[in-house]
Amino acid sequence: MHLSFRKAITVAAALALPLSLSTPAGAAPVDDVFAKLLVKQVKGANVKKHLDAFQAIATANGGTRAAGTPGYDASRDYVAGKLRKAGYKVTLQPINYVDSWTENSPPVLGSYVPNEDFFTFQPSPAGDVTAQVQGVDLTLPPTPTPTSTSGCEMSDFSGFVAGRIALIQRGTCPFATKVRNAGAAGASGIIVFNEGQPGRTEAFPLDLGEWRAGVPMVFADFAVGNALAGTPGAGVRLKVDATLVLGTNENVIAESRFGDPNNVVMAGAHLDSVPEGPGINDNGSGSAAILETALQMRHFPVRNKVRFAFWAAEEIGLLGSDQYVEKLPQAQRDRVKLYLNFDMVASPNYAYKLYDGDDSDSTGSPAGPPGSAEIERQLKAFFTGRSLPTVGTDFDGRSDYGPFIAVGIPSGGIFTGAEQLKTAEEAAMFGGTAGVAYDVCYHQACDTVANVNATALDVNADAIADSVARYAFNTRDIPGREAASAARAAVRTATGSAAS
């Protein structure tokens, strides 16, 4: 038996009994003891071994680990095999993605000109429907700058009549969100039209990567949408003639044998790369770090159930995490206390970025669900303890925290930067080169093991181990879901009052 393994077992056994008791006066909190132990166990050199394995997998499979490729399947099997051997309960959850889409003939939208006045949204399902058009929370005339929230919330469809064609305005949330909501509201077809400001009037071909509304959908000029909105009760024919073929991949979900199943702590990272490269920083780095964390804490008698998720098809629309959350019954969602996301944690020109849970940066998206601010503070405490600076990064919806935030689950995590340029202020804080991308090989073939910063990988692996261990034993700072729901309701009420 390895010495470090014996040490872990000895400490775990010694602390197993006090887990059910109050911490004695003067004793270190259990979560602090276990966090320090796990940080010592999770070594950057071992995380790097997983990256080497991902690189070897990509090299043997055409240079990629993208969804739908043998490289992804081999990555899935590598992770699942390690976790099963470590004693975790491992589930391979099937998820769908678009394998291929072909438009067979031009679309139809009344008398408008296809591929000029409007375009089929790729990958729209086929369909031919004639029905009344109903506008959804439109802002007409448009405001001088983009403000439309048409279709962004299910509440926008509160008066929508199922079976009608939803008329939705482009605006401040993703197209995919709008069409998913329309499909859930029972629309028989979907027309999204451009918002109407200068530069936002004409339609164009667009791949949403989203098909799950299950109905034909098109993107139209502002003039088309404005005309349809100005004719209440008007009916129109909408037709899309296309062939959509879906593929299947699997999320890898691993759950601890110990812990309260009613209080689940989740840590996730996407396992797929883009087709163009092996994806070693994006996101072999996050996957390798949480894998090593899971392997080293496998014998910890945790208080809370710990669930590690390795997401499929993130690079083509957060499909793995989105379908996971979508399929999770509400009772199971309510048991997920928090979600930690680790996507790109070893960028070569790195900055230590923590998701801005409290919106203290006042940039972009609002604060995360109640509890997200506490997660940010917990992560920051680790870096502060090592005299390392951090900066905030916005919940901009580009990674797998998005579906969790959307259903009110507190979220946070670490990010070291992608294609954006490092600022002079960040270069002064973290070193590196200002005016150069955090990751110059982002989404390229050169995102190999040579594209990883060993210092950032080692520090962030420790930070991940620290946060997972602490929450595995103590989530008292995270508000209960009832309190969080009440807080969200209060915010919605205040926002609605301000808007009126």
C-alpha positions as MATLAB code, in Angstrom:
seq = 'MHLSFRKAITVAAALALPLSLSTPAGAAPVDDVFAKLLVKQVKGANVKKHLDAFQAIATANGGTRAAGTPGYDASRDYVAGKLRKAGYKVTLQPINYVDSWTENSPPVLGSYVPNEDFFTFQPSPAGDVTAQVQGVDLTLPPTPTPTSTSGCEMSDFSGFVAGRIALIQRGTCPFATKVRNAGAAGASGIIVFNEGQPGRTEAFPLDLGEWRAGVPMVFADFAVGNALAGTPGAGVRLKVDATLVLGTNENVIAESRFGDPNNVVMAGAHLDSVPEGPGINDNGSGSAAILETALQMRHFPVRNKVRFAFWAAEEIGLLGSDQYVEKLPQAQRDRVKLYLNFDMVASPNYAYKLYDGDDSDSTGSPAGPPGSAEIERQLKAFFTGRSLPTVGTDFDGRSDYGPFIAVGIPSGGIFTGAEQLKTAEEAAMFGGTAGVAYDVCYHQACDTVANVNATALDVNADAIADSVARYAFNTRDIPGREAASAARAAVRTATGSAAS';
ca = [
       0.000    0.000    0.000;
       1.330    3.443   -0.966;
       2.379    5.655    1.946;
       0.122    8.593    0.922;
      -2.791    6.172    0.549;
      -2.222    4.824    4.103;
      -2.066    8.364    5.388;
      -5.376    9.218    3.751;
      -7.039    6.114    5.202;
      -5.621    6.812    8.663;
      -6.793   10.406    8.712;
     -10.169    9.469    7.231;
     -10.714    6.801    9.865;
      -9.694    9.144   12.644;
     -12.113   11.791   11.486;
     -15.018    9.601   10.428;
     -16.604    9.553   13.895;
     -16.416   13.332   14.524;
     -18.193   13.953   11.227;
     -21.492   13.407   12.984;
     -20.501   15.509   15.973;
     -19.802   19.150   16.631;
     -16.210   20.242   16.113;
     -14.474   20.349   19.508;
     -13.452   23.760   20.784;
     -10.036   24.715   19.475;
      -9.951   21.927   16.884;
      -9.578   22.663   13.199;
     -12.876   22.349   11.297;
     -13.261   18.997    9.557;
     -13.593   20.630    6.136;
     -10.343   22.517    6.680;
      -8.477   19.332    7.693;
      -9.718   17.366    4.699;
      -9.165   20.252    2.283;
      -5.528   20.528    3.304;
      -5.094   16.764    3.020;
      -6.633   16.616   -0.445;
      -4.588   19.563   -1.700;
      -1.440   17.684   -0.692;
      -2.680   14.566   -2.469;
      -3.613   16.283   -5.751;
      -0.321   16.926   -7.501;
       0.174   18.812  -10.736;
       2.442   16.045  -12.020;
      -0.391   13.521  -11.749;
      -2.850   15.884  -13.423;
      -0.312   16.215  -16.233;
      -0.354   12.413  -16.668;
      -4.056   12.613  -17.520;
      -3.289   15.368  -20.040;
      -0.637   13.136  -21.599;
      -3.275   10.401  -21.868;
      -5.729   12.775  -23.570;
      -2.989   13.842  -25.981;
      -2.193   10.220  -26.800;
      -5.873    9.544  -27.407;
      -6.154   12.504  -29.774;
      -2.951   11.571  -31.602;
      -4.278    8.048  -32.164;
      -7.631    9.366  -33.421;
      -6.974   11.971  -36.078;
      -5.800   14.725  -33.745;
      -9.159   15.396  -32.089;
     -11.404   14.402  -29.193;
     -14.522   16.139  -30.542;
     -18.077   14.983  -29.983;
     -19.030   12.172  -32.307;
     -15.457   11.010  -32.908;
     -13.524    7.949  -31.713;
     -11.295   10.388  -29.828;
     -14.212   11.433  -27.636;
     -15.250    7.829  -27.055;
     -11.722    6.916  -25.982;
     -11.587    9.936  -23.644;
     -14.915    8.870  -22.141;
     -13.654    5.321  -21.612;
     -10.393    6.529  -20.055;
     -12.186    8.711  -17.504;
     -14.948    6.209  -16.750;
     -12.429    3.385  -16.316;
     -10.317    5.353  -13.830;
     -13.373    6.350  -11.809;
     -14.882    2.857  -11.731;
     -11.566    1.402  -10.571;
     -11.510    4.022   -7.804;
     -14.886    2.810   -6.558;
     -17.216    5.518   -7.810;
     -20.707    4.798   -9.040;
     -20.279    5.703  -12.714;
     -23.107    6.389  -15.156;
     -22.775    7.020  -18.877;
     -25.683    9.307  -19.711;
     -26.649    9.385  -23.416;
     -27.075   12.820  -24.970;
     -27.884   13.856  -28.528;
     -26.115   16.184  -30.923;
     -26.534   17.030  -34.605;
     -24.566   14.554  -36.666;
     -25.643   16.026  -40.013;
     -28.170   18.462  -41.465;
     -29.053   19.054  -45.108;
     -31.556   21.511  -46.556;
     -33.251   19.805  -49.482;
     -35.145   22.750  -50.973;
     -35.660   26.465  -50.168;
     -37.874   27.300  -47.194;
     -41.331   28.884  -47.463;
     -42.642   31.810  -45.417;
     -45.810   33.190  -46.977;
     -44.905   35.198  -50.065;
     -41.516   36.330  -48.778;
     -38.369   35.527  -50.754;
     -36.337   32.637  -49.335;
     -32.622   33.188  -48.720;
     -33.182   36.906  -49.114;
     -36.005   38.007  -46.792;
     -35.488   35.033  -44.500;
     -33.278   31.968  -44.013;
     -33.758   28.560  -42.461;
     -32.178   28.288  -39.025;
     -29.708   25.416  -39.191;
     -30.401   22.720  -37.961;
     -34.164   23.222  -38.152;
     -36.299   20.084  -38.164;
     -38.466   19.596  -41.249;
     -42.061   20.779  -41.068;
     -44.891   22.334  -43.058;
     -47.459   24.310  -41.059;
     -50.049   26.977  -41.802;
     -51.205   28.770  -38.669;
     -51.886   32.104  -37.035;
     -48.806   34.140  -36.081;
     -48.581   35.422  -32.503;
     -45.999   37.963  -31.342;
     -44.081   37.212  -28.151;
     -43.167   40.208  -25.933;
     -42.071   42.361  -28.886;
     -40.402   45.771  -28.558;
     -41.781   47.788  -31.474;
     -40.613   50.228  -32.550;
     -37.176   48.999  -31.505;
     -35.155   50.952  -28.966;
     -31.978   52.765  -30.149;
     -29.777   49.997  -28.697;
     -30.530   46.277  -28.303;
     -32.884   45.718  -25.363;
     -35.453   43.173  -26.546;
     -36.007   40.224  -24.217;
     -38.592   38.645  -26.508;
     -38.770   34.929  -25.807;
     -35.957   34.970  -23.262;
     -38.156   33.753  -20.400;
     -40.942   31.181  -20.348;
     -43.088   33.883  -18.753;
     -42.988   35.718  -22.110;
     -45.232   32.938  -23.433;
     -47.845   33.170  -20.656;
     -50.556   34.218  -23.137;
     -49.302   32.205  -26.072;
     -51.793   29.856  -27.732;
     -50.302   26.432  -28.425;
     -50.367   25.533  -32.114;
     -49.675   29.062  -33.340;
     -46.464   30.203  -35.006;
     -44.333   32.151  -32.530;
     -43.034   35.513  -33.785;
     -39.968   36.429  -31.730;
     -37.639   39.419  -31.900;
     -33.849   39.135  -31.741;
     -32.418   40.751  -28.625;
     -30.350   40.250  -25.525;
     -30.372   36.477  -25.012;
     -29.243   33.618  -27.269;
     -31.367   32.573  -30.248;
     -31.248   29.028  -28.893;
     -32.927   30.122  -25.665;
     -35.741   31.776  -27.586;
     -36.490   28.813  -29.811;
     -36.283   26.313  -26.939;
     -38.787   28.363  -24.961;
     -41.091   28.623  -27.984;
     -40.991   24.880  -28.459;
     -41.809   24.326  -24.787;
     -44.760   26.722  -25.144;
     -46.259   24.574  -27.898;
     -45.422   26.671  -30.964;
     -46.038   24.873  -34.263;
     -43.360   26.948  -35.977;
     -40.917   29.716  -35.065;
     -40.025   32.986  -36.810;
     -37.233   35.018  -35.215;
     -36.727   38.418  -36.845;
     -33.813   40.825  -36.510;
     -34.213   43.494  -33.840;
     -34.299   46.610  -36.000;
     -31.368   48.839  -35.022;
     -28.779   49.893  -37.633;
     -26.732   46.796  -38.427;
     -29.483   44.573  -37.016;
     -32.091   44.685  -39.755;
     -31.186   41.968  -42.278;
     -31.420   38.207  -41.798;
     -28.521   35.899  -42.632;
     -27.704   32.161  -42.526;
     -27.108   31.007  -38.961;
     -26.319   27.676  -37.310;
     -27.894   27.531  -33.853;
     -26.729   24.027  -33.067;
     -30.217   23.682  -31.595;
     -33.050   21.528  -32.884;
     -34.956   20.500  -29.773;
     -37.933   22.811  -30.309;
     -38.947   20.109  -32.786;
     -40.650   22.483  -35.240;
     -39.628   24.403  -38.399;
     -37.819   27.651  -37.616;
     -36.499   30.553  -39.677;
     -34.619   33.836  -39.215;
     -36.210   36.838  -40.969;
     -35.470   40.490  -41.756;
     -36.775   43.107  -39.340;
     -39.149   44.345  -42.073;
     -40.714   40.874  -42.313;
     -41.245   40.571  -38.577;
     -42.502   44.125  -38.254;
     -45.054   43.542  -41.024;
     -46.299   40.280  -39.499;
     -46.534   41.910  -36.061;
     -48.547   44.755  -37.591;
     -51.220   42.382  -38.878;
     -52.818   40.831  -35.773;
     -54.483   37.506  -36.410;
     -52.685   36.956  -39.707;
     -51.953   33.397  -40.742;
     -48.930   32.276  -42.732;
     -47.441   29.124  -44.189;
     -44.039   28.124  -42.817;
     -42.183   25.219  -44.383;
     -38.708   23.783  -43.924;
     -37.574   20.849  -46.065;
     -34.476   19.409  -44.404;
     -32.929   16.136  -43.300;
     -31.708   16.110  -39.707;
     -29.659   13.193  -38.377;
     -28.845   13.002  -34.670;
     -25.847   11.312  -33.091;
     -25.328   10.103  -29.536;
     -22.500   10.647  -27.057;
     -22.382   10.119  -23.305;
     -21.724   12.313  -20.304;
     -19.638   10.587  -17.647;
     -21.237   11.048  -14.219;
     -19.406    9.708  -11.162;
     -20.857    9.822   -7.664;
     -19.237    9.220   -4.291;
     -20.290    6.171   -2.294;
     -20.458    8.273    0.852;
     -22.415   11.418    1.649;
     -25.935   12.749    2.066;
     -27.875   12.123   -1.190;
     -30.137   15.051   -0.345;
     -27.180   17.445   -0.345;
     -25.192   16.997   -3.571;
     -22.054   18.941   -4.446;
     -21.241   18.873   -8.174;
     -17.972   19.613   -9.973;
     -17.903   19.539  -13.762;
     -15.709   20.048  -16.805;
     -16.325   19.377  -20.478;
     -14.486   16.412  -21.907;
     -14.806   17.117  -25.645;
     -12.516   19.195  -27.845;
     -13.275   21.080  -31.033;
     -12.792   19.083  -34.265;
      -9.718   21.156  -35.158;
      -7.521   19.939  -32.317;
      -6.893   17.738  -29.269;
      -8.239   20.284  -26.770;
      -5.619   19.817  -24.070;
      -6.070   23.197  -22.389;
      -9.672   23.459  -23.633;
     -10.675   21.439  -21.805;
      -8.388   18.561  -20.999;
      -7.049   20.787  -18.225;
     -10.347   21.049  -16.344;
     -11.215   17.409  -16.953;
      -7.800   16.186  -15.770;
      -7.925   18.346  -12.646;
     -11.335   17.149  -11.480;
     -10.461   13.568  -12.415;
      -7.371   13.622  -10.207;
      -9.376   15.322   -7.442;
     -11.954   12.532   -7.611;
      -9.315    9.805   -7.600;
      -7.520   11.224   -4.572;
     -10.656   11.809   -2.485;
     -12.219    8.443   -3.213;
     -11.796    7.194    0.371;
     -12.889   10.390    2.131;
     -15.960    9.812    4.352;
     -17.649   12.942    3.011;
     -20.740   14.455    4.629;
     -22.322   15.471    1.324;
     -22.708   13.372   -1.808;
     -20.098   14.493   -4.361;
     -20.874   14.157   -8.060;
     -18.244   14.662  -10.763;
     -19.467   15.373  -14.301;
     -17.463   15.124  -17.524;
     -19.653   16.764  -20.152;
     -20.062   15.707  -23.759;
     -20.626   18.112  -26.680;
     -19.947   21.366  -24.835;
     -18.193   22.782  -27.868;
     -21.345   22.510  -29.980;
     -23.763   24.197  -27.624;
     -23.324   23.006  -24.007;
     -25.374   19.997  -25.056;
     -24.134   17.571  -22.421;
     -24.774   19.786  -19.410;
     -27.965   21.232  -20.864;
     -29.537   17.830  -21.492;
     -28.361   16.621  -18.082;
     -30.109   19.476  -16.281;
     -33.157   19.243  -18.547;
     -33.635   15.549  -17.760;
     -33.073   15.972  -14.026;
     -36.431   15.850  -12.197;
     -37.174   18.907  -10.062;
     -36.793   16.914   -6.852;
     -33.297   15.903   -7.970;
     -32.418   19.465   -9.004;
     -33.387   20.634   -5.545;
     -30.848   18.225   -4.047;
     -27.961   19.778   -5.987;
     -26.586   22.257   -3.477;
     -24.090   23.888   -5.849;
     -22.194   23.428   -9.096;
     -18.487   24.144   -9.642;
     -17.294   24.555  -13.254;
     -13.704   24.222  -14.443;
     -13.183   25.060  -18.117;
      -9.647   25.993  -19.249;
      -7.550   26.179  -16.098;
      -4.028   26.129  -17.601;
      -3.964   28.778  -20.345;
      -0.374   29.584  -21.370;
      -0.802   33.363  -20.873;
      -3.081   32.808  -17.885;
      -4.938   34.952  -15.414;
      -6.640   33.527  -12.342;
     -10.256   34.357  -13.061;
     -13.155   33.520  -10.730;
     -16.750   33.611  -11.921;
     -18.335   36.799  -10.650;
     -21.047   35.305   -8.478;
     -22.112   38.588   -6.882;
     -21.780   40.780  -10.015;
     -19.381   43.041   -8.122;
     -17.676   43.780  -11.445;
     -20.984   45.144  -12.807;
     -20.140   43.698  -16.213;
     -22.361   41.747  -18.578;
     -24.655   39.196  -17.019;
     -26.212   39.672  -13.573;
     -25.175   37.870  -10.397;
     -25.574   34.114  -10.232;
     -28.297   32.461   -8.160;
     -28.101   33.022   -4.377;
     -25.074   31.128   -3.113;
     -22.912   32.007   -6.128;
     -21.348   34.942   -4.274;
     -20.390   32.614   -1.433;
     -18.733   30.223   -3.885;
     -16.692   33.064   -5.350;
     -15.573   34.115   -1.868;
     -14.593   30.545   -0.959;
     -12.467   30.187   -4.091;
     -10.907   33.596   -3.566;
      -9.939   32.653   -0.016;
      -7.740   29.860   -1.383;
      -5.816   32.213   -3.674;
      -5.573   34.882   -0.977;
      -4.114   32.248    1.346;
      -1.294   31.800   -1.164;
      -0.907   35.557   -1.718;
      -2.113   35.155   -5.283;
      -4.319   37.788   -6.965;
      -7.547   37.006   -8.800;
      -9.908   38.891  -11.097;
     -13.568   38.349  -11.839;
     -14.988   36.864  -15.020;
     -18.567   37.241  -16.189;
     -21.197   34.518  -16.289;
     -21.404   35.046  -20.052;
     -23.042   31.681  -20.798;
     -20.085   30.216  -22.673;
     -19.578   27.187  -20.460;
     -21.429   24.463  -18.617;
     -22.505   26.514  -15.613;
     -25.159   28.076  -17.871;
     -27.840   25.356  -17.578;
     -27.350   25.190  -13.802;
     -27.709   28.936  -13.346;
     -30.817   28.888  -15.531;
     -32.613   26.654  -13.015;
     -31.379   28.519   -9.950;
     -28.485   26.310   -8.822;
     -25.654   28.330   -7.229;
     -22.539   28.139   -9.392;
     -18.933   29.235   -9.574;
     -15.538   28.164  -10.788;
     -12.161   29.024  -12.255;
     -11.150   30.149  -15.751;
      -7.728   31.203  -17.052;
      -8.817   32.886  -20.283;
      -9.410   31.973  -23.914;
      -9.100   34.000  -27.123;
      -9.419   37.434  -25.517;
      -6.327   39.611  -25.046;
      -4.619   39.921  -21.696;
      -4.727   43.451  -20.314;
      -1.738   45.437  -19.076;
      -3.226   45.373  -15.575;
      -3.475   41.578  -15.693;
       0.092   41.248  -16.966;
       1.236   43.294  -13.968;
      -0.754   40.999  -11.646;
      -0.033   37.575  -13.148;
       2.969   38.009  -15.421;
       2.751   36.993  -19.041;
       2.300   39.276  -22.020;
      -0.223   42.081  -22.363;
      -1.984   42.416  -25.692;
      -1.648   38.689  -26.427;
      -4.445   36.133  -26.092;
      -4.591   34.120  -22.892;
      -4.531   31.067  -25.148;
      -3.124   31.700  -28.626;
      -3.999   28.113  -29.580;
      -7.647   28.390  -28.544;
      -9.749   26.042  -30.738;
      -6.750   25.188  -32.911;
      -4.619   22.153  -33.687;
      -1.814   23.575  -31.536;
      -3.828   23.136  -28.324;
      -1.552   20.253  -27.332;
       0.300   19.350  -24.131;
       2.814   22.029  -25.154;
       0.013   24.620  -24.784;
      -0.386   24.175  -21.027;
       1.088   26.424  -18.338;
       2.394   24.089  -15.621;
       2.185   26.735  -12.879;
      -1.447   27.570  -13.572;
      -2.308   23.880  -13.842;
      -0.704   23.075  -10.491;
      -2.212   26.044   -8.629;
      -5.678   25.552  -10.058;
      -5.636   21.811   -9.413;
      -4.962   22.655   -5.765;
      -7.736   25.269   -5.766;
     -10.160   22.736   -7.244;
      -9.201   20.126   -4.650;
      -9.605   22.684   -1.877;
     -13.058   23.842   -2.958;
     -14.429   20.359   -3.649;
     -13.178   19.034   -0.313;
     -14.572   21.954    1.665;
     -18.009   21.694    0.108;
     -17.949   17.919    0.455;
     -18.014   18.484    4.204;
     -19.620   21.878    4.689;
     -22.219   23.759    2.629;
     -23.608   25.829    5.495;
     -22.764   29.105    3.744;
     -24.877   28.184    0.710;
     -28.510   29.271    1.223;
     -31.220   26.641    1.063;
     -33.170   26.380   -2.172;
     -36.322   27.819   -0.542;
     -34.398   30.906    0.537;
     -32.823   31.146   -2.904;
     -36.247   30.909   -4.586;
     -37.595   33.653   -2.355;
     -34.603   35.852   -3.190;
     -35.083   35.298   -6.928;
     -38.791   36.120   -6.628;
     -37.931   39.355   -4.809;
     -35.484   40.315   -7.558;
     -38.073   39.575  -10.281;
     -40.661   41.686   -8.436;
     -38.247   44.582   -8.047;
     -37.172   44.330  -11.689;
     -40.765   44.245  -12.858;
     -41.640   47.300  -10.784;
     -38.660   49.181  -12.165;
     -39.530   48.207  -15.737;
     -43.083   49.488  -15.397;
];
